[in-house]
mmCIF file of C-alpha atoms in Angstrom:
data_model
loop_
_atom_site.group_PDB
_atom_site.id
_atom_site.type_symbol
_atom_site.label_atom_id
_atom_site.label_comp_id
_atom_site.label_asym_id
_atom_site.label_seq_id
_atom_site.Cartn_x
_atom_site.Cartn_y
_atom_site.Cartn_z
ATOM 1 C CA MET A 1 -31.739 20.285 -55.218
ATOM 2 C CA LYS A 2 -28.433 18.583 -55.931
ATOM 3 C CA GLN A 3 -26.230 21.661 -56.151
ATOM 4 C CA PHE A 4 -26.365 25.336 -55.320
ATOM 5 C CA GLU A 5 -24.374 28.551 -54.996
ATOM 6 C CA TYR A 6 -24.123 30.721 -51.905
ATOM 7 C CA SER A 7 -23.091 34.317 -52.578
ATOM 8 C CA GLN A 8 -22.835 37.190 -50.111
ATOM 9 C CA GLN A 9 -20.912 40.419 -49.596
ATOM 10 C CA LEU A 10 -18.169 39.958 -47.012
ATOM 11 C CA GLN A 11 -19.508 42.792 -44.884
ATOM 12 C CA HIS A 12 -22.863 41.013 -44.544
ATOM 13 C CA LEU A 13 -21.612 37.491 -43.815
ATOM 14 C CA LYS A 14 -23.164 35.917 -40.734
ATOM 15 C CA MET A 15 -20.117 33.659 -40.297
ATOM 16 C CA THR A 16 -16.380 34.075 -40.661
ATOM 17 C CA ILE A 17 -14.641 32.537 -43.651
ATOM 18 C CA ASP A 18 -13.021 29.991 -41.338
ATOM 19 C CA GLU A 19 -16.411 29.059 -39.911
ATOM 20 C CA ILE A 20 -17.814 28.558 -43.412
ATOM 21 C CA HIS A 21 -14.810 26.417 -44.325
ATOM 22 C CA ASN A 22 -15.109 24.234 -41.219
ATOM 23 C CA MET A 23 -18.856 23.862 -41.728
ATOM 24 C CA LEU A 24 -18.360 22.666 -45.322
ATOM 25 C CA GLU A 25 -15.647 20.234 -44.243
ATOM 26 C CA ASN A 26 -18.186 18.524 -42.001
ATOM 27 C CA LYS A 27 -20.886 18.156 -44.649
ATOM 28 C CA PRO A 28 -21.222 15.327 -47.241
ATOM 29 C CA VAL A 29 -20.567 17.707 -50.121
ATOM 30 C CA GLN A 30 -18.120 18.660 -52.819
ATOM 31 C CA TYR A 31 -17.348 22.361 -52.512
ATOM 32 C CA ALA A 32 -15.252 25.169 -53.959
ATOM 33 C CA TYR A 33 -15.211 28.832 -52.973
ATOM 34 C CA ILE A 34 -13.379 32.066 -53.714
ATOM 35 C CA ILE A 35 -13.452 35.679 -52.571
ATOM 36 C CA HIS A 36 -14.005 38.132 -55.428
ATOM 37 C CA ASP A 37 -12.309 41.322 -54.306
ATOM 38 C CA LYS A 38 -11.043 42.632 -57.634
ATOM 39 C CA ASP A 39 -14.377 43.208 -59.388
ATOM 40 C CA ASP A 40 -16.213 46.511 -59.731
ATOM 41 C CA THR A 41 -18.393 45.536 -56.786
ATOM 42 C CA GLU A 42 -18.135 45.163 -53.039
ATOM 43 C CA PRO A 43 -15.889 42.235 -52.029
ATOM 44 C CA HIS A 44 -17.991 39.079 -51.902
ATOM 45 C CA ILE A 45 -17.724 35.321 -51.626
ATOM 46 C CA HIS A 46 -18.971 32.661 -54.039
ATOM 47 C CA VAL A 47 -19.433 29.144 -52.659
ATOM 48 C CA MET A 48 -20.325 26.330 -55.073
ATOM 49 C CA VAL A 49 -21.670 23.182 -53.418
ATOM 50 C CA LYS A 50 -22.644 19.786 -54.838
ATOM 51 C CA LEU A 51 -24.570 17.523 -52.450
ATOM 52 C CA MET A 52 -23.159 14.000 -52.499
ATOM 53 C CA ASN A 53 -25.678 11.908 -50.612
ATOM 54 C CA SER A 54 -29.075 13.539 -50.379
ATOM 55 C CA ASP A 55 -31.321 16.324 -51.528
ATOM 56 C CA MET A 56 -31.715 19.410 -49.358
ATOM 57 C CA THR A 57 -34.166 22.278 -49.450
ATOM 58 C CA ALA A 58 -33.019 25.902 -49.746
ATOM 59 C CA ASP A 59 -34.515 26.516 -46.310
ATOM 60 C CA MET A 60 -32.293 23.849 -44.747
ATOM 61 C CA VAL A 61 -29.188 25.104 -46.559
ATOM 62 C CA CYS A 62 -29.846 28.639 -45.273
ATOM 63 C CA LYS A 63 -29.250 27.346 -41.782
ATOM 64 C CA TRP A 64 -25.798 26.126 -42.797
ATOM 65 C CA PHE A 65 -24.784 29.687 -43.615
ATOM 66 C CA LYS A 66 -27.111 31.357 -41.085
ATOM 67 C CA ASP A 67 -28.434 33.484 -43.934
ATOM 68 C CA LYS A 68 -31.622 34.150 -45.933
ATOM 69 C CA PRO A 69 -32.954 32.165 -48.946
ATOM 70 C CA GLN A 70 -32.297 34.946 -51.467
ATOM 71 C CA TYR A 71 -28.553 34.321 -51.111
ATOM 72 C CA ILE A 72 -28.925 30.652 -52.090
ATOM 73 C CA ASN A 73 -29.010 30.248 -55.868
ATOM 74 C CA ILE A 74 -30.311 26.900 -57.108
ATOM 75 C CA LYS A 75 -30.709 27.928 -60.745
ATOM 76 C CA LYS A 76 -30.165 24.930 -62.992
ATOM 77 C CA SER A 77 -26.775 24.979 -64.713
ATOM 78 C CA ARG A 78 -23.977 22.507 -65.293
ATOM 79 C CA TRP A 79 -21.600 21.928 -62.372
ATOM 80 C CA GLU A 80 -18.683 22.649 -64.717
ATOM 81 C CA ASN A 81 -20.140 26.083 -65.531
ATOM 82 C CA LYS A 82 -20.441 26.900 -61.848
ATOM 83 C CA LEU A 83 -16.813 25.933 -61.231
ATOM 84 C CA SER A 84 -15.612 27.924 -64.258
ATOM 85 C CA TYR A 85 -17.418 31.013 -63.020
ATOM 86 C CA LEU A 86 -15.345 31.103 -59.832
ATOM 87 C CA CYS A 87 -12.380 32.334 -61.890
ATOM 88 C CA HIS A 88 -14.520 34.028 -64.564
ATOM 89 C CA ARG A 89 -13.592 31.431 -67.178
ATOM 90 C CA THR A 90 -17.069 31.170 -68.720
ATOM 91 C CA PRO A 91 -17.446 32.804 -72.177
ATOM 92 C CA GLU A 92 -19.934 35.406 -70.956
ATOM 93 C CA ASP A 93 -17.512 36.512 -68.195
ATOM 94 C CA LYS A 94 -14.363 36.791 -70.310
ATOM 95 C CA ASP A 95 -14.320 40.611 -69.907
ATOM 96 C CA LYS A 96 -14.340 40.384 -66.106
ATOM 97 C CA PHE A 97 -11.237 40.112 -63.936
ATOM 98 C CA GLN A 98 -9.653 36.690 -64.416
ATOM 99 C CA TYR A 99 -8.893 35.211 -61.004
ATOM 100 C CA ASN A 100 -6.054 32.773 -60.522
ATOM 101 C CA PRO A 101 -7.352 29.209 -59.996
ATOM 102 C CA SER A 102 -4.959 28.861 -57.056
ATOM 103 C CA GLU A 103 -7.164 31.332 -55.145
ATOM 104 C CA VAL A 104 -10.025 28.833 -55.083
ATOM 105 C CA ILE A 105 -10.384 26.719 -51.955
ATOM 106 C CA ALA A 106 -11.908 23.287 -52.596
ATOM 107 C CA ASN A 107 -12.018 19.772 -51.185
ATOM 108 C CA PHE A 108 -10.887 18.407 -54.558
ATOM 109 C CA ASP A 109 -8.182 19.309 -57.070
ATOM 110 C CA TYR A 110 -9.819 22.438 -58.464
ATOM 111 C CA VAL A 111 -6.882 23.448 -60.659
ATOM 112 C CA LYS A 112 -6.863 20.093 -62.462
ATOM 113 C CA LYS A 113 -10.654 20.115 -62.751
ATOM 114 C CA LEU A 114 -10.575 23.564 -64.376
ATOM 115 C CA GLU A 115 -7.891 22.383 -66.799
ATOM 116 C CA ASP A 116 -10.077 19.413 -67.766
ATOM 117 C CA ILE A 117 -13.097 21.696 -68.264
ATOM 118 C CA THR A 118 -11.030 24.049 -70.429
ATOM 119 C CA LYS A 119 -9.810 21.157 -72.581
ATOM 120 C CA GLN A 120 -13.365 19.916 -72.964
ATOM 121 C CA VAL A 121 -14.597 23.339 -74.073
ATOM 122 C CA LYS A 122 -11.777 23.578 -76.614
ATOM 123 C CA SER A 123 -12.632 20.127 -77.923
ATOM 124 C CA TYR A 124 -16.093 21.333 -78.820
ATOM 125 C CA THR A 125 -14.617 23.636 -81.437
ATOM 126 C CA ASP A 126 -13.496 20.483 -83.248
ATOM 127 C CA ILE A 127 -16.306 19.416 -85.575
ATOM 128 C CA GLU A 128 -15.394 15.719 -85.290
ATOM 129 C CA ASN A 129 -15.837 15.858 -81.503
ATOM 130 C CA ILE A 130 -19.131 17.699 -81.931
ATOM 131 C CA ILE A 131 -20.436 15.039 -84.318
ATOM 132 C CA GLU A 132 -19.392 12.310 -81.880
ATOM 133 C CA GLU A 133 -21.222 14.028 -78.991
ATOM 134 C CA ILE A 134 -24.349 14.376 -81.142
ATOM 135 C CA GLN A 135 -24.079 10.708 -82.073
ATOM 136 C CA ASN A 136 -24.090 9.584 -78.429
ATOM 137 C CA GLY A 137 -26.927 11.971 -77.517
ATOM 138 C CA SER A 138 -24.960 14.388 -75.320
ATOM 139 C CA ILE A 139 -25.555 17.295 -77.697
ATOM 140 C CA ARG A 140 -29.107 17.864 -78.894
ATOM 141 C CA GLU A 141 -30.941 20.829 -80.319
ATOM 142 C CA TYR A 142 -31.966 22.223 -76.912
ATOM 143 C CA ASN A 143 -28.371 22.462 -75.590
ATOM 144 C CA LEU A 144 -26.543 22.992 -78.880
ATOM 145 C CA THR A 145 -25.465 26.578 -78.112
ATOM 146 C CA GLU A 146 -24.040 25.447 -74.779
ATOM 147 C CA TYR A 147 -21.427 23.368 -76.585
ATOM 148 C CA VAL A 148 -21.105 24.878 -80.057
ATOM 149 C CA ASN A 149 -20.126 28.512 -80.535
ATOM 150 C CA ALA A 150 -21.489 30.681 -83.329
ATOM 151 C CA HIS A 151 -18.283 30.541 -85.381
ATOM 152 C CA THR A 152 -18.178 26.721 -85.380
ATOM 153 C CA PHE A 153 -21.886 26.417 -86.111
ATOM 154 C CA SER A 154 -21.792 28.838 -89.049
ATOM 155 C CA LYS A 155 -18.770 27.035 -90.482
ATOM 156 C CA HIS A 156 -20.192 23.510 -90.127
ATOM 157 C CA LYS A 157 -23.950 24.174 -90.065
ATOM 158 C CA ASN A 158 -24.896 21.570 -92.646
ATOM 159 C CA ARG A 159 -22.892 18.797 -90.953
ATOM 160 C CA ILE A 160 -24.272 19.627 -87.516
ATOM 161 C CA ILE A 161 -27.883 19.705 -88.707
ATOM 162 C CA ALA A 162 -27.353 16.438 -90.611
ATOM 163 C CA ALA A 163 -25.910 14.803 -87.469
ATOM 164 C CA LEU A 164 -28.913 15.927 -85.393
ATOM 165 C CA GLU A 165 -31.222 14.456 -88.028
ATOM 166 C CA TRP A 166 -29.206 11.211 -87.979
ATOM 167 C CA TYR A 167 -29.635 10.962 -84.199
ATOM 168 C CA ARG A 168 -33.395 11.483 -84.534
ATOM 169 C CA ARG A 169 -33.588 8.691 -87.094
ATOM 170 C CA LYS A 170 -31.511 6.418 -84.848
ATOM 171 C CA ILE A 171 -33.920 6.879 -81.931
ATOM 172 C CA MET A 172 -37.040 6.617 -84.051
ATOM 173 C CA THR A 173 -35.994 3.310 -85.608
ATOM 174 C CA ASP A 174 -35.043 1.636 -82.318
ATOM 175 C CA LYS A 175 -37.301 -1.418 -82.122
ATOM 176 C CA ASN A 176 -36.806 -1.663 -78.349
ATOM 177 C CA ARG A 177 -37.913 1.897 -77.696
ATOM 178 C CA ASP A 178 -40.546 2.252 -74.971
ATOM 179 C CA ILE A 179 -41.978 5.664 -74.143
ATOM 180 C CA LYS A 180 -43.581 6.124 -70.736
ATOM 181 C CA VAL A 181 -46.795 8.170 -70.791
ATOM 182 C CA ILE A 182 -48.220 9.732 -67.626
ATOM 183 C CA ALA A 183 -51.351 11.861 -67.157
ATOM 184 C CA PHE A 184 -51.884 14.519 -64.485
ATOM 185 C CA THR A 185 -55.505 15.690 -64.404
ATOM 186 C CA GLY A 186 -57.450 17.982 -62.114
ATOM 187 C CA GLU A 187 -58.883 21.448 -61.910
ATOM 188 C CA THR A 188 -56.712 24.530 -62.346
ATOM 189 C CA GLY A 189 -54.528 25.438 -59.377
ATOM 190 C CA THR A 190 -53.910 21.936 -58.021
ATOM 191 C CA GLY A 191 -50.209 21.915 -58.969
ATOM 192 C CA LYS A 192 -50.184 19.539 -61.958
ATOM 193 C CA THR A 193 -47.570 21.374 -64.037
ATOM 194 C CA THR A 194 -45.409 22.140 -61.005
ATOM 195 C CA TYR A 195 -45.368 18.446 -60.088
ATOM 196 C CA ALA A 196 -44.531 17.507 -63.676
ATOM 197 C CA LYS A 197 -41.543 19.858 -63.787
ATOM 198 C CA ASP A 198 -40.367 18.768 -60.344
ATOM 199 C CA MET A 199 -40.577 15.101 -61.333
ATOM 200 C CA CYS A 200 -38.275 15.789 -64.287
ATOM 201 C CA SER A 201 -35.817 17.810 -62.214
ATOM 202 C CA ASN A 202 -35.616 15.163 -59.496
ATOM 203 C CA GLN A 203 -34.820 12.529 -62.120
ATOM 204 C CA GLY A 204 -32.193 14.753 -63.754
ATOM 205 C CA LYS A 205 -34.137 14.909 -67.029
ATOM 206 C CA THR A 206 -34.501 17.847 -69.376
ATOM 207 C CA TYR A 207 -38.036 18.799 -70.334
ATOM 208 C CA CYS A 208 -40.040 20.916 -72.756
ATOM 209 C CA VAL A 209 -43.400 22.394 -71.777
ATOM 210 C CA SER A 210 -45.727 22.809 -74.735
ATOM 211 C CA SER A 211 -46.733 26.444 -75.074
ATOM 212 C CA SER A 212 -49.324 26.460 -77.849
ATOM 213 C CA SER A 213 -52.510 24.476 -78.274
ATOM 214 C CA ASN A 214 -52.336 25.222 -82.005
ATOM 215 C CA ASP A 215 -48.889 23.659 -82.305
ATOM 216 C CA PRO A 216 -47.968 21.678 -79.168
ATOM 217 C CA MET A 217 -44.638 20.541 -80.632
ATOM 218 C CA GLN A 218 -43.355 23.899 -81.851
ATOM 219 C CA ASP A 219 -40.939 24.385 -78.928
ATOM 220 C CA TYR A 220 -39.711 20.788 -78.665
ATOM 221 C CA LYS A 221 -35.974 20.519 -79.279
ATOM 222 C CA GLY A 222 -35.061 16.977 -78.326
ATOM 223 C CA GLU A 223 -35.525 17.112 -74.543
ATOM 224 C CA ASP A 224 -35.920 13.902 -72.508
ATOM 225 C CA VAL A 225 -39.490 14.704 -71.452
ATOM 226 C CA LEU A 226 -42.329 16.410 -73.314
ATOM 227 C CA ILE A 227 -44.935 18.003 -71.044
ATOM 228 C CA LEU A 228 -48.140 18.494 -73.032
ATOM 229 C CA ASP A 229 -49.544 21.163 -70.762
ATOM 230 C CA ASP A 230 -53.247 21.805 -70.298
ATOM 231 C CA ILE A 231 -54.428 19.884 -73.347
ATOM 232 C CA ARG A 232 -58.016 19.059 -74.287
ATOM 233 C CA ASP A 233 -59.386 16.460 -76.646
ATOM 234 C CA SER A 234 -59.769 19.374 -79.081
ATOM 235 C CA THR A 235 -55.972 19.867 -79.091
ATOM 236 C CA PHE A 236 -55.353 16.711 -81.116
ATOM 237 C CA LYS A 237 -57.438 14.644 -83.442
ATOM 238 C CA PHE A 238 -57.937 11.260 -81.818
ATOM 239 C CA SER A 239 -55.768 9.480 -84.396
ATOM 240 C CA ASP A 240 -52.984 12.066 -83.998
ATOM 241 C CA LEU A 241 -52.975 11.731 -80.212
ATOM 242 C CA LEU A 242 -52.664 7.953 -80.523
ATOM 243 C CA LYS A 243 -49.606 8.478 -82.729
ATOM 244 C CA VAL A 244 -48.065 10.997 -80.320
ATOM 245 C CA LEU A 245 -48.469 8.620 -77.378
ATOM 246 C CA ASP A 246 -47.569 5.421 -79.208
ATOM 247 C CA ASN A 247 -45.035 3.756 -76.917
ATOM 248 C CA HIS A 248 -43.197 1.835 -79.595
ATOM 249 C CA THR A 249 -43.577 3.205 -83.125
ATOM 250 C CA ASN A 250 -41.637 5.925 -84.877
ATOM 251 C CA SER A 251 -44.537 8.280 -85.568
ATOM 252 C CA THR A 252 -44.049 12.010 -85.988
ATOM 253 C CA VAL A 253 -46.269 14.880 -84.926
ATOM 254 C CA ALA A 254 -47.565 17.385 -87.428
ATOM 255 C CA SER A 255 -46.048 20.755 -86.571
ATOM 256 C CA ARG A 256 -46.557 24.095 -88.229
ATOM 257 C CA TYR A 257 -43.305 24.011 -90.148
ATOM 258 C CA ASN A 258 -42.304 20.370 -90.304
ATOM 259 C CA ASN A 259 -43.090 16.981 -88.855
ATOM 260 C CA LYS A 260 -41.366 16.785 -85.484
ATOM 261 C CA ALA A 261 -40.310 13.512 -83.926
ATOM 262 C CA PHE A 262 -40.313 12.958 -80.172
ATOM 263 C CA ILE A 263 -36.972 11.385 -79.257
ATOM 264 C CA GLY A 264 -37.229 11.429 -75.462
ATOM 265 C CA ASP A 265 -38.377 8.697 -73.089
ATOM 266 C CA THR A 266 -41.359 10.214 -71.242
ATOM 267 C CA ILE A 267 -44.492 12.182 -72.142
ATOM 268 C CA ILE A 268 -46.467 13.875 -69.366
ATOM 269 C CA ILE A 269 -49.968 15.154 -70.114
ATOM 270 C CA THR A 270 -51.626 17.722 -67.869
ATOM 271 C CA SER A 271 -55.310 18.467 -68.311
ATOM 272 C CA ALA A 272 -58.212 19.976 -66.393
ATOM 273 C CA VAL A 273 -60.377 17.196 -67.835
ATOM 274 C CA GLY A 274 -60.221 13.648 -66.449
ATOM 275 C CA ILE A 275 -59.062 10.913 -68.829
ATOM 276 C CA LYS A 276 -62.471 9.194 -68.850
ATOM 277 C CA ASN A 277 -64.063 12.366 -70.213
ATOM 278 C CA TRP A 278 -61.756 12.698 -73.254
ATOM 279 C CA TYR A 279 -63.472 12.027 -76.604
ATOM 280 C CA ARG A 280 -66.472 10.955 -74.577
ATOM 281 C CA GLU A 281 -69.127 11.509 -77.220
ATOM 282 C CA SER A 282 -67.181 10.635 -80.352
ATOM 283 C CA LYS A 283 -65.430 7.349 -79.491
ATOM 284 C CA ASP A 284 -66.629 3.986 -78.236
ATOM 285 C CA ASP A 285 -65.084 2.023 -75.352
ATOM 286 C CA GLU A 286 -62.823 -0.083 -77.582
ATOM 287 C CA GLU A 287 -61.392 2.986 -79.280
ATOM 288 C CA LYS A 288 -60.815 4.751 -75.964
ATOM 289 C CA ALA A 289 -59.100 1.617 -74.636
ATOM 290 C CA GLN A 290 -56.443 2.202 -77.292
ATOM 291 C CA LEU A 291 -55.771 5.575 -75.671
ATOM 292 C CA TYR A 292 -55.873 4.284 -72.099
ATOM 293 C CA ARG A 293 -53.370 1.485 -72.664
ATOM 294 C CA ARG A 294 -50.849 4.078 -73.851
ATOM 295 C CA ILE A 295 -51.255 6.131 -70.662
ATOM 296 C CA THR A 296 -49.983 3.647 -68.098
ATOM 297 C CA GLU A 297 -50.155 5.964 -65.061
ATOM 298 C CA TRP A 298 -52.848 8.490 -64.171
ATOM 299 C CA TYR A 299 -52.708 10.945 -61.267
ATOM 300 C CA ALA A 300 -55.989 12.716 -60.478
ATOM 301 C CA PHE A 301 -55.318 15.928 -58.540
ATOM 302 C CA THR A 302 -57.503 17.735 -56.021
ATOM 303 C CA LYS A 303 -56.375 20.560 -53.771
ATOM 304 C CA ASP A 304 -56.005 18.120 -50.863
ATOM 305 C CA TYR A 305 -55.060 14.775 -52.418
ATOM 306 C CA ILE A 306 -53.584 13.040 -55.439
ATOM 307 C CA ASN A 307 -55.309 9.779 -56.414
ATOM 308 C CA CYS A 308 -53.048 7.382 -58.286
ATOM 309 C CA PHE A 309 -54.292 4.908 -60.901
ATOM 310 C CA ARG A 310 -52.579 2.334 -63.116
ATOM 311 C CA TYR A 311 -53.957 0.845 -66.320
ATOM 312 C CA ASN A 312 -54.883 -2.833 -66.116
ATOM 313 C CA GLU A 313 -54.621 -4.448 -69.544
ATOM 314 C CA LYS A 314 -56.814 -7.429 -68.621
ATOM 315 C CA LYS A 315 -59.637 -5.259 -67.295
ATOM 316 C CA LYS A 316 -59.077 -2.636 -69.993
ATOM 317 C CA ASP A 317 -59.542 -0.014 -67.342
ATOM 318 C CA TYR A 318 -57.683 1.911 -64.631
ATOM 319 C CA GLU A 319 -57.471 0.525 -61.129
ATOM 320 C CA PHE A 320 -56.945 2.628 -58.040
ATOM 321 C CA MET A 321 -53.494 2.213 -56.475
ATOM 322 C CA PHE A 322 -53.156 4.679 -53.609
ATOM 323 C CA GLN A 323 -53.837 8.212 -52.415
ATOM 324 C CA ILE A 324 -51.266 10.731 -51.195
ATOM 325 C CA PRO A 325 -51.592 14.271 -49.793
ATOM 326 C CA ASN A 326 -51.170 17.087 -52.316
ATOM 327 C CA LEU A 327 -48.138 18.503 -50.515
ATOM 328 C CA ILE A 328 -47.673 21.389 -52.905
ATOM 329 C CA LYS A 329 -50.841 22.977 -51.527
ATOM 330 C CA GLN A 330 -49.948 22.286 -47.915
ATOM 331 C CA LYS A 331 -48.302 24.785 -45.627
ATOM 332 C CA TYR A 332 -44.597 24.207 -45.226
ATOM 333 C CA LYS A 333 -44.897 23.414 -41.511
ATOM 334 C CA ASP A 334 -47.379 20.623 -42.300
ATOM 335 C CA THR A 335 -45.157 19.073 -44.973
ATOM 336 C CA LYS A 336 -42.339 18.748 -42.444
ATOM 337 C CA ILE A 337 -44.581 16.698 -40.182
ATOM 338 C CA SER A 338 -45.792 14.589 -43.134
ATOM 339 C CA MET A 339 -42.221 13.940 -44.150
ATOM 340 C CA LEU A 340 -41.254 12.780 -40.659
ATOM 341 C CA ASP A 341 -44.295 10.482 -40.523
ATOM 342 C CA THR A 342 -43.354 8.986 -43.902
ATOM 343 C CA LEU A 343 -39.733 8.415 -42.901
ATOM 344 C CA ASN A 344 -40.817 6.885 -39.626
ATOM 345 C CA ALA A 345 -43.199 4.514 -41.438
ATOM 346 C CA MET A 346 -40.320 3.477 -43.700
ATOM 347 C CA GLY A 347 -38.190 2.664 -40.680
ATOM 348 C CA VAL A 348 -35.735 5.500 -41.313
ATOM 349 C CA LYS A 349 -34.133 6.682 -38.094
ATOM 350 C CA LEU A 350 -33.161 10.347 -38.019
ATOM 351 C CA SER A 351 -30.595 11.817 -35.685
ATOM 352 C CA ASP A 352 -31.794 14.248 -33.031
ATOM 353 C CA ASP A 353 -30.092 17.105 -34.879
ATOM 354 C CA MET A 354 -31.821 16.231 -38.151
ATOM 355 C CA ARG A 355 -35.191 15.876 -36.459
ATOM 356 C CA LYS A 356 -34.693 19.243 -34.797
ATOM 357 C CA ALA A 357 -33.794 20.796 -38.152
ATOM 358 C CA PHE A 358 -37.027 19.439 -39.644
ATOM 359 C CA LEU A 359 -39.262 20.776 -36.899
ATOM 360 C CA GLU A 360 -37.508 24.014 -36.036
ATOM 361 C CA PRO A 361 -39.878 26.988 -36.628
ATOM 362 C CA SER A 362 -39.226 28.933 -39.812
ATOM 363 C CA GLU A 363 -40.393 32.252 -41.212
ATOM 364 C CA ASN A 364 -41.749 30.249 -44.145
ATOM 365 C CA ASP A 365 -43.910 27.870 -42.097
ATOM 366 C CA ASP A 366 -47.239 29.482 -43.054
ATOM 367 C CA LYS A 367 -46.484 29.639 -46.774
ATOM 368 C CA THR A 368 -47.552 26.853 -49.078
ATOM 369 C CA VAL A 369 -44.880 24.748 -50.751
ATOM 370 C CA GLU A 370 -45.962 26.164 -54.114
ATOM 371 C CA GLU A 371 -45.503 29.745 -52.875
ATOM 372 C CA LEU A 372 -42.011 28.888 -51.636
ATOM 373 C CA MET A 373 -41.091 27.258 -54.940
ATOM 374 C CA LYS A 374 -42.115 30.404 -56.820
ATOM 375 C CA GLU A 375 -39.769 32.426 -54.617
ATOM 376 C CA MET A 376 -36.829 30.172 -55.400
ATOM 377 C CA PRO A 377 -34.566 31.245 -58.332
ATOM 378 C CA PHE A 378 -34.993 28.160 -60.555
#
């Protein structure tokens, strides 16, 4: 995770406020916190933290505050929204007590930052600014309501929809466009979809997971990555799948209500059936080569390992690259050891304190990584 919120009632804090402040001052983070003592709840603290240099796990962050994982919120939301919430300046919290920005303690100019956020929000009521943000790709269908309120949308609906269509056409006609296509295959329960989502999150990309084999594109709203989850060769006609995965052309996908265009940069396919077994009886080797050359990377999952392949254009076939442990099915205590071994092999030298933090026993040690991820609020 890159950012998180720590929230706890004052009476249950495991550290004093001064201790929390001093701890944050000694971490490579951007932070802001406030005590909410004027709400209709017990007095509590909200601490917003953005990690500056490295990713951390919720388990490691818990040790900072000497508290339990349920008080660490890593739910995905914009950093600006988190900061606005400290004073209840988000639209959904307008009926709550409005705290003075001067009450927030931060290692940056919080008051100025909040002013900038407020100006930005106001600017999104200006249709010209909205059109400009659509034009540069910042506003798309999936995050439209985050930037455009109902009043503005109802007033300028036709212009907004036309601008979104213009952006689609711009992307689709880009001659230099190159979509990356990746396949994750393996039997159910090996973590394919979890890995796909985590890959997107780690790269800071938005994603859409297809939810219907009858209409795989029905939920797509312009996200960066389309995850075609658990598809079979019966999901698409062969010719349609070639169009969907075409790395360069501006093809659209037949959807129940209209032809939808993929305007992102990556398509991830997950399937219980290995690539070599798709369209096995109906297509010859040359035809299937057309499909393979579109899927440049293939990860074959088992419960213990992930085998990685890359398509070789000259051989017209996949060649084995390497094998890695399927960490998501490992117990947490084993992943810590694997991580240390990997860092050591890379020549990364950890401090004694960091090494101790990695290996220190945890109540989560006997849970699998997948079980821990399901417990996390993201």
